[in-house]
Coordinates of C-alpha atoms in Angstrom, one line a residue:
M1 CA -56.8 118.0 65.3
M2 CA -56.9 114.8 63.2
L3 CA -56.9 116.7 59.8
D4 CA -54.1 118.9 60.8
H5 CA -52.1 115.9 61.8
A6 CA -53.0 114.3 58.4
R7 CA -51.7 117.3 56.5
N8 CA -48.1 116.6 57.7
P9 CA -46.5 114.7 54.7
G10 CA -43.6 113.6 56.8
E11 CA -45.7 111.4 59.0
M12 CA -47.7 109.7 56.2
P13 CA -46.3 106.9 54.1
E14 CA -48.3 107.9 51.0
A15 CA -48.6 111.7 50.9
E16 CA -51.1 112.1 48.1
D17 CA -53.6 109.6 49.3
T18 CA -53.4 110.8 53.0
T19 CA -53.9 114.4 52.0
D20 CA -57.0 113.6 49.9
A21 CA -58.4 111.5 52.7
A22 CA -57.8 114.0 55.4
A23 CA -59.2 116.8 53.3
T24 CA -62.3 114.8 52.5
A25 CA -62.7 114.0 56.2
R26 CA -62.4 117.6 57.2
D27 CA -65.0 118.7 54.7
A28 CA -67.4 116.0 55.7
M29 CA -67.0 116.6 59.5
P30 CA -69.8 118.4 61.3
P31 CA -68.8 121.6 62.9
A32 CA -69.7 120.4 66.4
I33 CA -67.4 117.4 66.4
V34 CA -63.9 118.0 67.7
L35 CA -61.3 115.3 67.1
P36 CA -58.2 114.7 69.2
A37 CA -55.1 116.7 68.3
A38 CA -53.1 113.6 67.6
I39 CA -54.5 110.8 65.5
D40 CA -52.8 108.5 63.1
P41 CA -53.8 108.5 59.3
E42 CA -55.0 104.9 59.4
T43 CA -57.5 105.7 62.2
A44 CA -58.6 108.8 60.3
R45 CA -59.2 106.7 57.2
E46 CA -61.3 104.2 59.1
L47 CA -63.4 106.9 60.8
L48 CA -64.2 108.7 57.4
P49 CA -67.2 106.6 56.4
Y50 CA -68.8 107.1 59.9
L51 CA -68.3 110.8 59.5
R52 CA -70.0 110.9 56.1
N53 CA -73.0 108.9 57.4
S54 CA -73.4 111.2 60.3
Q55 CA -73.4 114.2 58.0
K56 CA -76.2 112.6 55.9
L57 CA -78.3 112.0 59.1
A58 CA -77.7 115.6 60.3
P59 CA -80.6 118.1 59.7
P60 CA -80.1 120.3 56.5
T61 CA -78.8 123.8 56.8
K62 CA -80.7 127.0 55.7
A63 CA -78.7 127.2 52.5
Q64 CA -79.5 123.6 51.6
N65 CA -83.2 124.1 52.3
A66 CA -83.2 127.2 50.0
R67 CA -81.4 125.3 47.2
R68 CA -83.8 122.4 47.4
K69 CA -86.8 124.7 47.2
V70 CA -85.4 126.5 44.1
V71 CA -84.7 123.1 42.4
A72 CA -88.1 121.8 43.2
R73 CA -89.8 125.0 41.8
V74 CA -87.8 124.9 38.6
N75 CA -88.4 121.2 38.0
G76 CA -92.1 121.8 38.6
F77 CA -92.3 124.6 36.1
G78 CA -90.5 122.5 33.5
E79 CA -93.0 119.6 34.1
R80 CA -96.0 122.0 33.8
Y81 CA -94.6 123.5 30.6
D82 CA -94.1 120.0 29.1
E83 CA -97.7 119.1 30.0
W84 CA -99.0 122.4 28.5
K85 CA -97.0 121.8 25.3
F86 CA -98.3 118.2 24.9
A87 CA -101.9 119.4 25.5
A88 CA -101.6 122.2 22.9
S89 CA -100.2 119.7 20.4
R90 CA -103.1 117.3 21.0
W91 CA -105.5 120.2 20.6
F92 CA -104.0 121.4 17.3
D93 CA -104.0 117.9 16.0
G94 CA -107.6 117.6 16.7
L95 CA -108.4 120.8 14.8
D96 CA -106.8 119.5 11.6
L97 CA -106.2 122.9 10.1
A98 CA -104.0 121.8 7.1
P99 CA -105.6 118.7 5.5
D100 CA -104.6 117.5 2.0
L101 CA -106.7 119.5 -0.4
A102 CA -106.4 116.7 -3.0
E103 CA -108.6 114.4 -0.8
N104 CA -112.3 114.6 0.0
I105 CA -112.9 117.6 -2.2
G106 CA -116.1 119.5 -1.1
S107 CA -116.2 118.2 2.4
R108 CA -116.1 120.2 5.6
R109 CA -112.6 119.1 6.3
W110 CA -111.6 120.3 2.7
F111 CA -113.2 123.7 3.2
R112 CA -111.4 124.0 6.5
G113 CA -108.1 123.4 4.8
L114 CA -109.1 125.9 2.0
G115 CA -109.8 128.6 4.7
T116 CA -106.4 127.9 6.2
M117 CA -104.7 128.4 2.9
L118 CA -106.5 131.6 2.1
G119 CA -105.9 133.0 5.6
L120 CA -102.1 132.3 5.3
G121 CA -102.1 133.9 1.9
A122 CA -103.9 137.0 3.2
V123 CA -101.3 137.3 6.1
A124 CA -98.5 136.9 3.6
L125 CA -99.9 139.7 1.4
A126 CA -100.5 141.9 4.4
F127 CA -96.8 141.7 5.4
W128 CA -95.7 142.2 1.7
P129 CA -93.0 144.9 1.7
D130 CA -93.8 148.3 0.3
L131 CA -92.1 149.0 -3.1
T132 CA -91.9 152.8 -2.7
P133 CA -88.3 154.1 -3.2
L134 CA -86.4 155.0 -0.2
E135 CA -85.5 158.6 0.3
A136 CA -81.9 159.2 1.1
R137 CA -80.3 162.4 2.4
P138 CA -78.7 164.4 -0.4
A139 CA -74.9 164.3 -0.6
M140 CA -74.7 168.1 -0.6
P141 CA -77.0 170.8 0.9
Q142 CA -79.8 172.1 -1.3
D143 CA -80.4 175.5 0.1
A144 CA -81.0 178.6 -2.0
E145 CA -77.4 179.9 -1.7
V146 CA -75.9 176.6 -3.0
V147 CA -78.4 176.4 -5.9
S148 CA -77.7 180.0 -6.9
E149 CA -73.9 179.3 -6.9
M150 CA -74.3 176.2 -9.0
R151 CA -76.4 178.1 -11.5
S152 CA -73.8 180.8 -11.8
Q153 CA -71.2 178.2 -12.8
M154 CA -73.3 175.9 -15.1
I155 CA -73.6 176.3 -18.9
L156 CA -77.0 175.9 -20.5
P157 CA -77.9 176.2 -24.2
L158 CA -79.2 179.6 -25.2
A159 CA -81.8 178.0 -27.5
L160 CA -83.6 176.7 -24.4
G161 CA -83.7 180.1 -22.8
A162 CA -80.6 179.8 -20.6
D163 CA -80.2 182.3 -17.7
S164 CA -77.2 180.7 -16.1
G165 CA -73.7 182.1 -15.7
R166 CA -72.2 184.9 -13.6
R167 CA -72.9 188.3 -14.9
M168 CA -70.4 191.2 -14.5
G169 CA -70.7 194.7 -15.6
P170 CA -68.1 196.1 -18.0
T171 CA -65.4 198.4 -16.7
D172 CA -63.7 201.4 -18.3
R173 CA -61.1 199.2 -19.9
V174 CA -63.7 197.6 -22.2
I175 CA -63.7 199.2 -25.6
P176 CA -66.8 198.4 -27.7
L177 CA -66.3 197.3 -31.3
K178 CA -67.9 199.1 -34.2
S179 CA -68.5 195.8 -36.0
A180 CA -67.7 192.1 -35.2
P181 CA -65.3 190.5 -37.7
E182 CA -66.7 187.5 -39.8
R183 CA -65.0 184.3 -40.6
P184 CA -63.6 184.3 -44.1
Q185 CA -64.9 180.8 -44.8
I186 CA -67.5 178.4 -43.3
E187 CA -67.2 174.6 -43.7
L188 CA -70.4 172.7 -43.4
L189 CA -71.4 169.1 -43.5
V190 CA -75.1 168.8 -44.6
T191 CA -77.2 165.7 -45.0
L192 CA -80.0 165.1 -47.5
A193 CA -83.0 164.2 -45.3
P194 CA -85.7 161.7 -46.4
G195 CA -88.4 163.7 -48.4
D196 CA -86.1 166.7 -48.7
S197 CA -85.0 168.2 -52.1
F198 CA -81.5 169.1 -53.2
A199 CA -82.4 172.8 -53.4
T200 CA -84.1 172.9 -50.0
M201 CA -81.1 171.3 -48.4
L202 CA -78.7 174.0 -49.8
R203 CA -81.1 176.8 -48.9
R204 CA -81.2 175.6 -45.3
A205 CA -77.4 175.6 -45.3
G206 CA -77.4 179.4 -46.2
V207 CA -76.6 179.2 -49.9
S208 CA -77.9 182.0 -52.1
T209 CA -80.7 181.4 -54.6
S210 CA -78.4 182.0 -57.6
D211 CA -75.8 179.5 -56.4
I212 CA -78.5 177.0 -55.7
D213 CA -79.9 177.2 -59.2
R214 CA -76.4 176.9 -60.7
A215 CA -75.4 173.9 -58.5
A216 CA -78.6 172.1 -59.2
A217 CA -78.2 172.5 -62.9
L218 CA -74.6 171.2 -62.9
V219 CA -75.3 168.2 -60.6
G220 CA -78.4 167.4 -62.7
Q221 CA -76.2 167.0 -65.8
A222 CA -74.3 164.2 -64.1
V223 CA -77.1 162.4 -62.1
P224 CA -80.8 163.0 -61.7
L225 CA -81.4 164.9 -58.5
A226 CA -84.2 162.5 -57.6
D227 CA -81.7 159.6 -57.7
I228 CA -79.5 161.0 -54.9
A229 CA -80.2 158.7 -52.0
P230 CA -81.5 160.1 -48.7
G231 CA -78.8 160.3 -46.1
T232 CA -76.1 161.4 -48.5
Q233 CA -73.6 163.7 -46.8
I234 CA -72.4 166.8 -48.7
D235 CA -69.4 169.0 -47.9
V236 CA -70.2 172.6 -48.4
L237 CA -67.7 175.5 -48.3
L238 CA -69.2 179.0 -48.0
G239 CA -67.0 182.1 -48.9
R240 CA -66.7 185.7 -47.6
R241 CA -69.8 187.9 -47.9
P242 CA -69.5 190.4 -50.7
A243 CA -71.4 193.0 -48.6
P244 CA -72.7 193.2 -45.0
G245 CA -76.0 191.3 -44.8
A246 CA -75.6 189.6 -48.2
P247 CA -75.6 185.8 -48.4
R248 CA -72.3 184.0 -48.5
P249 CA -71.3 182.6 -51.9
L250 CA -70.9 178.9 -52.5
D251 CA -67.2 178.3 -53.0
S252 CA -67.2 174.5 -53.3
L253 CA -69.5 171.5 -52.9
A254 CA -68.5 167.8 -52.9
F255 CA -70.4 164.5 -52.4
R256 CA -70.6 160.9 -53.4
A257 CA -73.4 160.8 -56.0
R258 CA -73.1 157.1 -56.7
F259 CA -71.0 154.2 -55.5
D260 CA -68.7 154.8 -58.6
L261 CA -69.1 158.5 -59.0
E262 CA -68.0 161.5 -56.9
L263 CA -69.1 165.0 -57.9
E264 CA -67.3 168.2 -57.0
L265 CA -68.4 171.9 -57.7
T266 CA -65.6 174.4 -57.2
R267 CA -65.2 178.1 -57.9
P268 CA -62.0 179.3 -59.5
G269 CA -59.4 180.3 -57.0
V270 CA -60.6 178.1 -54.1
G271 CA -57.6 176.9 -52.1
E272 CA -55.0 178.9 -54.2
T273 CA -52.5 181.4 -52.9
T274 CA -50.3 184.1 -54.5
E275 CA -46.6 184.1 -54.5
D276 CA -46.4 185.9 -51.2
G277 CA -48.8 183.4 -49.6
T278 CA -51.9 185.6 -49.7
P279 CA -55.0 183.5 -50.3
V280 CA -56.7 184.1 -53.6
I281 CA -60.3 185.4 -53.4
P282 CA -62.5 183.0 -55.3
S283 CA -64.3 184.5 -58.3
G284 CA -66.1 183.3 -61.4
P285 CA -68.8 180.7 -62.0
L286 CA -69.0 177.2 -60.4
A287 CA -67.5 174.4 -62.4
L288 CA -68.4 170.6 -62.2
K289 CA -65.7 168.0 -61.9
R290 CA -66.6 164.3 -62.2
N291 CA -64.3 161.8 -60.3
I292 CA -64.9 158.3 -61.6
I293 CA -64.2 155.7 -58.9
R294 CA -62.9 152.4 -60.1
V295 CA -65.3 149.6 -58.9
D296 CA -64.8 145.8 -59.0
E297 CA -68.0 143.8 -59.2
T298 CA -66.6 140.3 -58.5
P299 CA -69.4 138.4 -56.6
L300 CA -68.7 137.4 -53.0
R301 CA -68.8 133.7 -52.4
V302 CA -68.9 132.2 -48.9
R303 CA -68.8 128.5 -48.0
G304 CA -68.8 126.8 -44.6
T305 CA -70.2 123.9 -42.6
V306 CA -73.8 124.0 -41.5
G307 CA -73.1 122.9 -37.9
S308 CA -75.8 123.0 -35.2
S309 CA -77.4 126.2 -36.6
L310 CA -77.3 127.2 -40.2
Y311 CA -78.1 130.9 -39.5
R312 CA -75.3 131.2 -36.8
S313 CA -72.8 129.4 -39.0
M314 CA -73.4 131.8 -41.9
R315 CA -73.3 134.9 -39.7
Q316 CA -70.0 133.7 -38.2
A317 CA -68.6 133.3 -41.7
G318 CA -69.4 137.0 -42.4
V319 CA -72.6 136.7 -44.5
P320 CA -74.8 139.8 -44.0
A321 CA -78.0 139.1 -42.0
G322 CA -80.3 140.2 -44.9
A323 CA -78.5 137.8 -47.3
V324 CA -78.9 134.9 -44.8
Q325 CA -82.6 135.5 -44.6
E326 CA -82.9 135.6 -48.3
Y327 CA -80.9 132.4 -48.6
L328 CA -83.1 130.6 -46.1
K329 CA -86.3 131.7 -47.9
A330 CA -85.0 130.5 -51.2
L331 CA -84.0 127.0 -49.9
D332 CA -87.2 126.6 -47.9
A333 CA -89.2 126.3 -51.1
Q334 CA -87.1 123.4 -52.3
V335 CA -86.0 121.3 -49.2
D336 CA -87.2 120.6 -45.7
M337 CA -84.6 122.7 -43.7
E338 CA -85.2 120.7 -40.5
R339 CA -85.1 117.2 -41.9
E340 CA -83.0 117.2 -45.1
V341 CA -80.2 119.6 -44.1
R342 CA -77.5 117.8 -42.0
A343 CA -74.9 119.3 -39.6
N344 CA -72.0 118.1 -41.7
D345 CA -73.4 119.6 -45.0
E346 CA -71.8 122.7 -46.5
F347 CA -73.6 125.9 -47.4
D348 CA -72.6 127.8 -50.6
I349 CA -73.8 131.3 -51.1
I350 CA -72.9 133.9 -53.7
L351 CA -73.8 137.6 -53.4
A352 CA -73.6 140.5 -55.8
Y353 CA -70.7 142.5 -54.4
R354 CA -68.9 145.7 -55.3
R355 CA -65.5 147.0 -54.1
A356 CA -64.5 150.6 -54.7
A357 CA -60.9 151.7 -55.1
T358 CA -61.4 154.1 -52.2
G359 CA -62.1 151.2 -49.9
E360 CA -65.9 151.2 -49.7
R361 CA -67.8 147.9 -50.1
Q362 CA -71.4 147.2 -50.9
A363 CA -73.2 143.9 -50.8
G364 CA -76.1 143.3 -53.2
Q365 CA -78.8 140.7 -53.7
L366 CA -78.5 136.9 -53.4
L367 CA -77.3 135.3 -56.7
Y368 CA -76.8 131.7 -55.8
A369 CA -77.9 129.5 -52.9
G370 CA -76.7 125.9 -52.6
I371 CA -76.2 123.0 -50.2
D372 CA -73.4 120.5 -50.8
R373 CA -73.1 117.0 -49.3
G374 CA -70.0 114.9 -49.5
G375 CA -68.3 117.4 -51.8
K376 CA -71.2 117.2 -54.4
P377 CA -74.0 119.7 -54.9
K378 CA -77.3 118.5 -53.4
T379 CA -79.4 121.7 -54.0
Q380 CA -78.5 124.5 -56.4
L381 CA -80.7 127.6 -56.9
M382 CA -79.7 130.6 -59.0
R383 CA -81.5 133.9 -59.6
W384 CA -82.5 134.4 -63.2
G385 CA -84.7 136.7 -65.3
K386 CA -86.3 140.1 -64.8
D387 CA -88.6 138.9 -62.0
G388 CA -85.6 137.7 -60.0
R389 CA -87.0 134.2 -59.6
F390 CA -84.8 131.3 -58.4
Y391 CA -84.4 128.3 -60.7
E392 CA -82.9 124.9 -60.0
A393 CA -79.8 123.9 -61.8
S394 CA -82.0 122.0 -64.2
G395 CA -83.8 125.2 -65.3
V396 CA -87.0 124.6 -63.3
G397 CA -88.3 127.4 -61.1
E398 CA -91.1 127.5 -58.6
Q399 CA -92.8 130.1 -56.6
R400 CA -92.2 130.1 -52.8
R401 CA -95.7 129.4 -51.4
G402 CA -98.7 127.1 -52.1
L403 CA -99.0 123.8 -53.7
L404 CA -98.2 122.7 -57.3
A405 CA -101.1 122.1 -59.7
P406 CA -101.2 118.3 -60.3
V407 CA -101.6 118.9 -64.1
P408 CA -101.3 122.0 -66.3
G409 CA -105.0 121.8 -67.5
G410 CA -107.9 124.0 -66.4
I411 CA -110.7 123.1 -64.0
T412 CA -113.9 121.6 -65.6
S413 CA -115.9 120.8 -62.5
G414 CA -115.6 122.2 -59.0
F415 CA -116.3 121.0 -55.5
G416 CA -119.9 120.6 -54.3
M417 CA -123.3 119.1 -55.2
R418 CA -123.8 118.2 -58.8
R419 CA -125.7 115.8 -61.1
H420 CA -123.4 112.8 -61.8
P421 CA -122.9 112.4 -65.5
I422 CA -123.1 108.6 -65.4
L423 CA -125.3 107.8 -62.4
G424 CA -127.8 110.5 -63.4
Y425 CA -128.7 111.8 -59.9
R426 CA -127.4 114.6 -57.7
R427 CA -124.7 113.8 -55.2
M428 CA -121.6 115.3 -53.6
H429 CA -118.6 115.9 -55.9
A430 CA -115.8 115.6 -53.3
G431 CA -113.1 117.1 -55.5
M432 CA -112.1 119.0 -58.6
D433 CA -111.8 117.8 -62.2
F434 CA -108.8 119.0 -64.2
K435 CA -109.0 118.9 -68.0
A436 CA -106.0 117.0 -69.5
R437 CA -105.2 114.8 -72.4
Y438 CA -104.7 111.0 -72.1
G439 CA -101.2 110.2 -70.8
T440 CA -100.5 113.7 -69.3
P441 CA -98.1 113.3 -66.4
I442 CA -99.6 113.9 -62.9
V443 CA -97.2 115.3 -60.3
A444 CA -97.4 115.4 -56.5
V445 CA -98.5 118.8 -55.2
S446 CA -96.1 118.6 -52.3
D447 CA -93.7 116.2 -50.5
G448 CA -95.3 113.1 -49.0
R449 CA -95.6 109.4 -48.7
V450 CA -97.8 107.1 -50.9
S451 CA -100.4 105.7 -48.4
S452 CA -102.3 103.7 -51.1
A453 CA -101.9 103.0 -54.8
G454 CA -104.2 100.8 -56.9
R455 CA -107.9 100.5 -57.9
A456 CA -110.4 102.3 -55.7
G457 CA -113.9 101.6 -57.0
G458 CA -115.4 104.5 -59.0
C459 CA -112.1 106.4 -58.8
G460 CA -110.5 103.8 -60.9
I461 CA -106.7 103.6 -60.6
A462 CA -105.9 106.1 -57.8
V463 CA -102.9 107.2 -55.7
R464 CA -103.3 108.7 -52.3
L465 CA -100.5 110.8 -50.7
D466 CA -100.0 111.6 -47.0
H467 CA -98.3 115.0 -46.7
G468 CA -98.2 115.2 -42.9
S469 CA -99.9 117.6 -40.5
G470 CA -103.2 115.8 -41.3
L471 CA -103.2 116.8 -45.0
S472 CA -103.5 114.2 -47.7
T473 CA -104.5 114.2 -51.5
R474 CA -105.9 111.6 -53.9
Y475 CA -105.5 111.4 -57.7
C476 CA -108.2 109.4 -59.5
H477 CA -108.9 107.9 -63.0
M478 CA -105.3 107.3 -63.8
S479 CA -104.3 105.2 -66.9
R480 CA -101.2 103.9 -65.0
M481 CA -99.3 104.6 -61.8
A482 CA -95.6 105.6 -61.4
V483 CA -95.3 105.0 -57.7
S484 CA -96.1 102.2 -55.2
A485 CA -97.5 102.2 -51.7
G486 CA -95.1 103.3 -49.0
Q487 CA -92.8 105.2 -51.3
Q488 CA -91.6 108.7 -50.5
V489 CA -92.2 111.3 -53.2
R490 CA -90.9 114.8 -53.7
R491 CA -92.8 117.9 -54.8
G492 CA -93.3 117.9 -58.5
Q493 CA -92.4 114.2 -58.9
V494 CA -94.5 112.2 -61.5
I495 CA -96.8 109.8 -59.7
G496 CA -99.0 108.7 -62.6
Y497 CA -100.6 109.5 -65.9
V498 CA -104.1 110.8 -66.8
G499 CA -106.6 108.2 -67.9
S500 CA -110.3 107.4 -67.8
T501 CA -110.6 104.4 -65.5
G502 CA -113.5 103.9 -63.1
L503 CA -116.7 106.0 -63.4
S504 CA -115.4 108.4 -66.0
T505 CA -116.8 109.8 -69.2
G506 CA -113.4 110.7 -70.6
P507 CA -109.7 111.3 -69.8
H508 CA -109.4 113.8 -67.0
L509 CA -108.0 114.0 -63.4
H510 CA -110.2 113.9 -60.4
Y511 CA -108.3 115.5 -57.6
E512 CA -109.3 115.3 -53.9
M513 CA -107.9 116.8 -50.7
Y514 CA -108.4 115.7 -47.1
R515 CA -107.6 117.4 -43.8
G516 CA -107.8 115.3 -40.6
G517 CA -109.5 112.5 -42.6
R518 CA -112.3 114.8 -43.8
V519 CA -112.7 115.9 -47.4
I520 CA -112.2 119.6 -48.1
N521 CA -112.5 121.9 -51.1
P522 CA -109.1 121.9 -52.9
A523 CA -109.9 125.4 -54.2
S524 CA -109.3 126.6 -50.6
V525 CA -105.6 125.9 -51.0
S526 CA -103.6 128.1 -53.3
F527 CA -101.8 126.6 -56.2
V528 CA -98.7 127.9 -57.9
T529 CA -97.4 127.6 -61.5
R530 CA -94.1 126.1 -62.3
A531 CA -91.8 127.9 -64.8
E532 CA -89.3 126.0 -66.9
L533 CA -86.5 127.4 -69.1
S534 CA -85.9 126.0 -72.5
G535 CA -84.0 126.7 -75.7
T536 CA -81.3 129.4 -75.7
E537 CA -82.6 130.8 -72.4
L538 CA -81.8 127.5 -70.7
I539 CA -78.3 127.5 -72.3
D540 CA -77.6 131.0 -71.1
F541 CA -78.9 130.1 -67.6
R542 CA -76.5 127.1 -67.4
R543 CA -73.5 129.2 -68.7
Q544 CA -74.2 131.8 -66.0
L545 CA -74.4 129.1 -63.3
I546 CA -71.0 127.7 -64.4
R547 CA -69.5 131.2 -64.2
L548 CA -70.8 131.7 -60.7
K549 CA -69.6 128.3 -59.5
E550 CA -66.1 129.3 -60.8
V551 CA -65.9 132.3 -58.4
E552 CA -63.2 131.8 -55.8
T553 CA -64.3 131.7 -52.2
G554 CA -63.6 135.0 -50.4
A555 CA -61.8 136.6 -53.4
A556 CA -64.0 139.7 -53.2
L557 CA -62.9 140.4 -49.6
K558 CA -59.4 141.4 -50.7
D559 CA -58.5 145.0 -51.3
L560 CA -58.2 146.3 -54.8
E561 CA -54.6 147.0 -55.9
P562 CA -54.3 150.7 -56.5
L563 CA -53.3 151.8 -60.0
P564 CA -50.4 154.2 -60.5
T565 CA -52.8 157.0 -61.2
E566 CA -54.6 156.4 -57.9
I567 CA -51.5 156.6 -55.7
E568 CA -51.1 160.1 -54.2
E569 CA -47.6 161.4 -53.8
P570 CA -46.7 161.5 -50.1
V571 CA -45.5 164.7 -48.5
R572 CA -43.8 163.5 -45.4
E573 CA -40.7 161.3 -45.5
I574 CA -42.1 158.6 -43.3
E575 CA -45.1 158.3 -45.7
K576 CA -42.7 157.8 -48.6
I577 CA -41.0 154.9 -46.8
D578 CA -44.4 153.2 -46.2
L579 CA -45.3 153.7 -49.8
A580 CA -42.1 152.2 -51.0
K581 CA -42.7 149.1 -48.8
R582 CA -46.2 148.7 -50.2
T583 CA -45.2 149.1 -53.8
G584 CA -41.9 147.3 -53.6
S585 CA -40.1 150.2 -55.3
G586 CA -37.7 151.0 -52.4
R587 CA -34.0 151.2 -53.1
K588 CA -31.7 148.6 -51.6
L589 CA -28.9 150.1 -49.6

């Protein structure tokens, strides 16, 4: 055949091209055509296009017909699916189920969109997962035998009616005792509960009535029993019973009665032994021993930078939380904490502080609160007097809330309708009249800005202050002013002097208050009085302030140096070496 002849590489000048051409010709040749056995490659290459065209004109085979039907069917299904998809899209577009609810509110289209939203929400809630906990299979079986075995090995408190544990009957080797031996001593730590008495506490601990009366009488000689703070812990040592069923005697009792006092009640013989090592049986009446504890009361002074948060900065510096709150309350009455305190300012706080030689420490009330700026004090407040009021460094003190009274005089006419003393008819009196002498200083009731200053008709010479938050005040009938419009004033600053200008029958102050531009009754706002120190009291106040400012920062945090009488002689050799290092009395080798 022609293709067999073409496969022979020795007879073809170009093996690769001849082989491909012959193979292609063989594949394209119809099965009925038989070529001569010997044909040259050039002739085969020329006849190849004719063979391909004859194959195209030949009728399709069964396999080709089946393949064409499958392809036509698949293509038709795809075309029909695309047509259905486009038709469904056009139909849904025509429905317009999800319109913009912000447009055409109240129309049929809007209600259709609202229904779509509610329907989708209902479907979402319907498919919301259940929140009931999942039940898992237990890690170990829970049948009756396992539970019984676990109960036999567990331990439950007898006070709750325990019935656990494995019970075994006694054997012949068990010898019953005639009586159970008792402990020779019992050490207890009892706490004085709130609302409890000293005697009730000892009675609950098992102390006999006679020992309770004796102990209460001895302790009452040192401190009043009512002054013992609730929560005080007391070490109690009960001795051996004198007879079966009798209460145990009180051998010793020790507790911290005050920060600087420790009391101890002991019976003679407690803790003593004879020459052969036998413990001595305590006997005799209880005796009181007072242990005075050395206490240093150097105040604690803490300084630091305000930073982004004054509260956090003070807490990071070690100031107790209660002292920080008291410090902020004291300063809030003097300065605007949000506007006038800067991040680079320094806080200065001094607390009453006590250090005991035994190592305990106790912080007391706030003594001094200050703010420094640029190394100089900006605000200084110190506690003074029996009432514990804070005073400025100048000796002026204020209460914490309310507004200052503009003048120290009493009220002669209130807010409301009245007969005008000059005009002669009834009209609204939109303020309060304060009785004051001519030339009495008038002070600002709070911080503010002078919104107007000058003559104001019947008010005469008047000054109006804007205090912020819609609150403003006006001071009328002045003899002269001490401020000008636009000026910032502080609480208690003199803004003018009492006079009788305008429609006035005599020197007094007409004081008005406005909220949101409307006049209100000044009596609805509370006033405070201002205390001032003078004479020897002012001198003592300033001396105490100087002494507090001389306290070294953090000096109270150091431990007290023990006195020679407070150093206990060590027993072990290693403790002797440590004591020599601390005291510096070690010998040099």
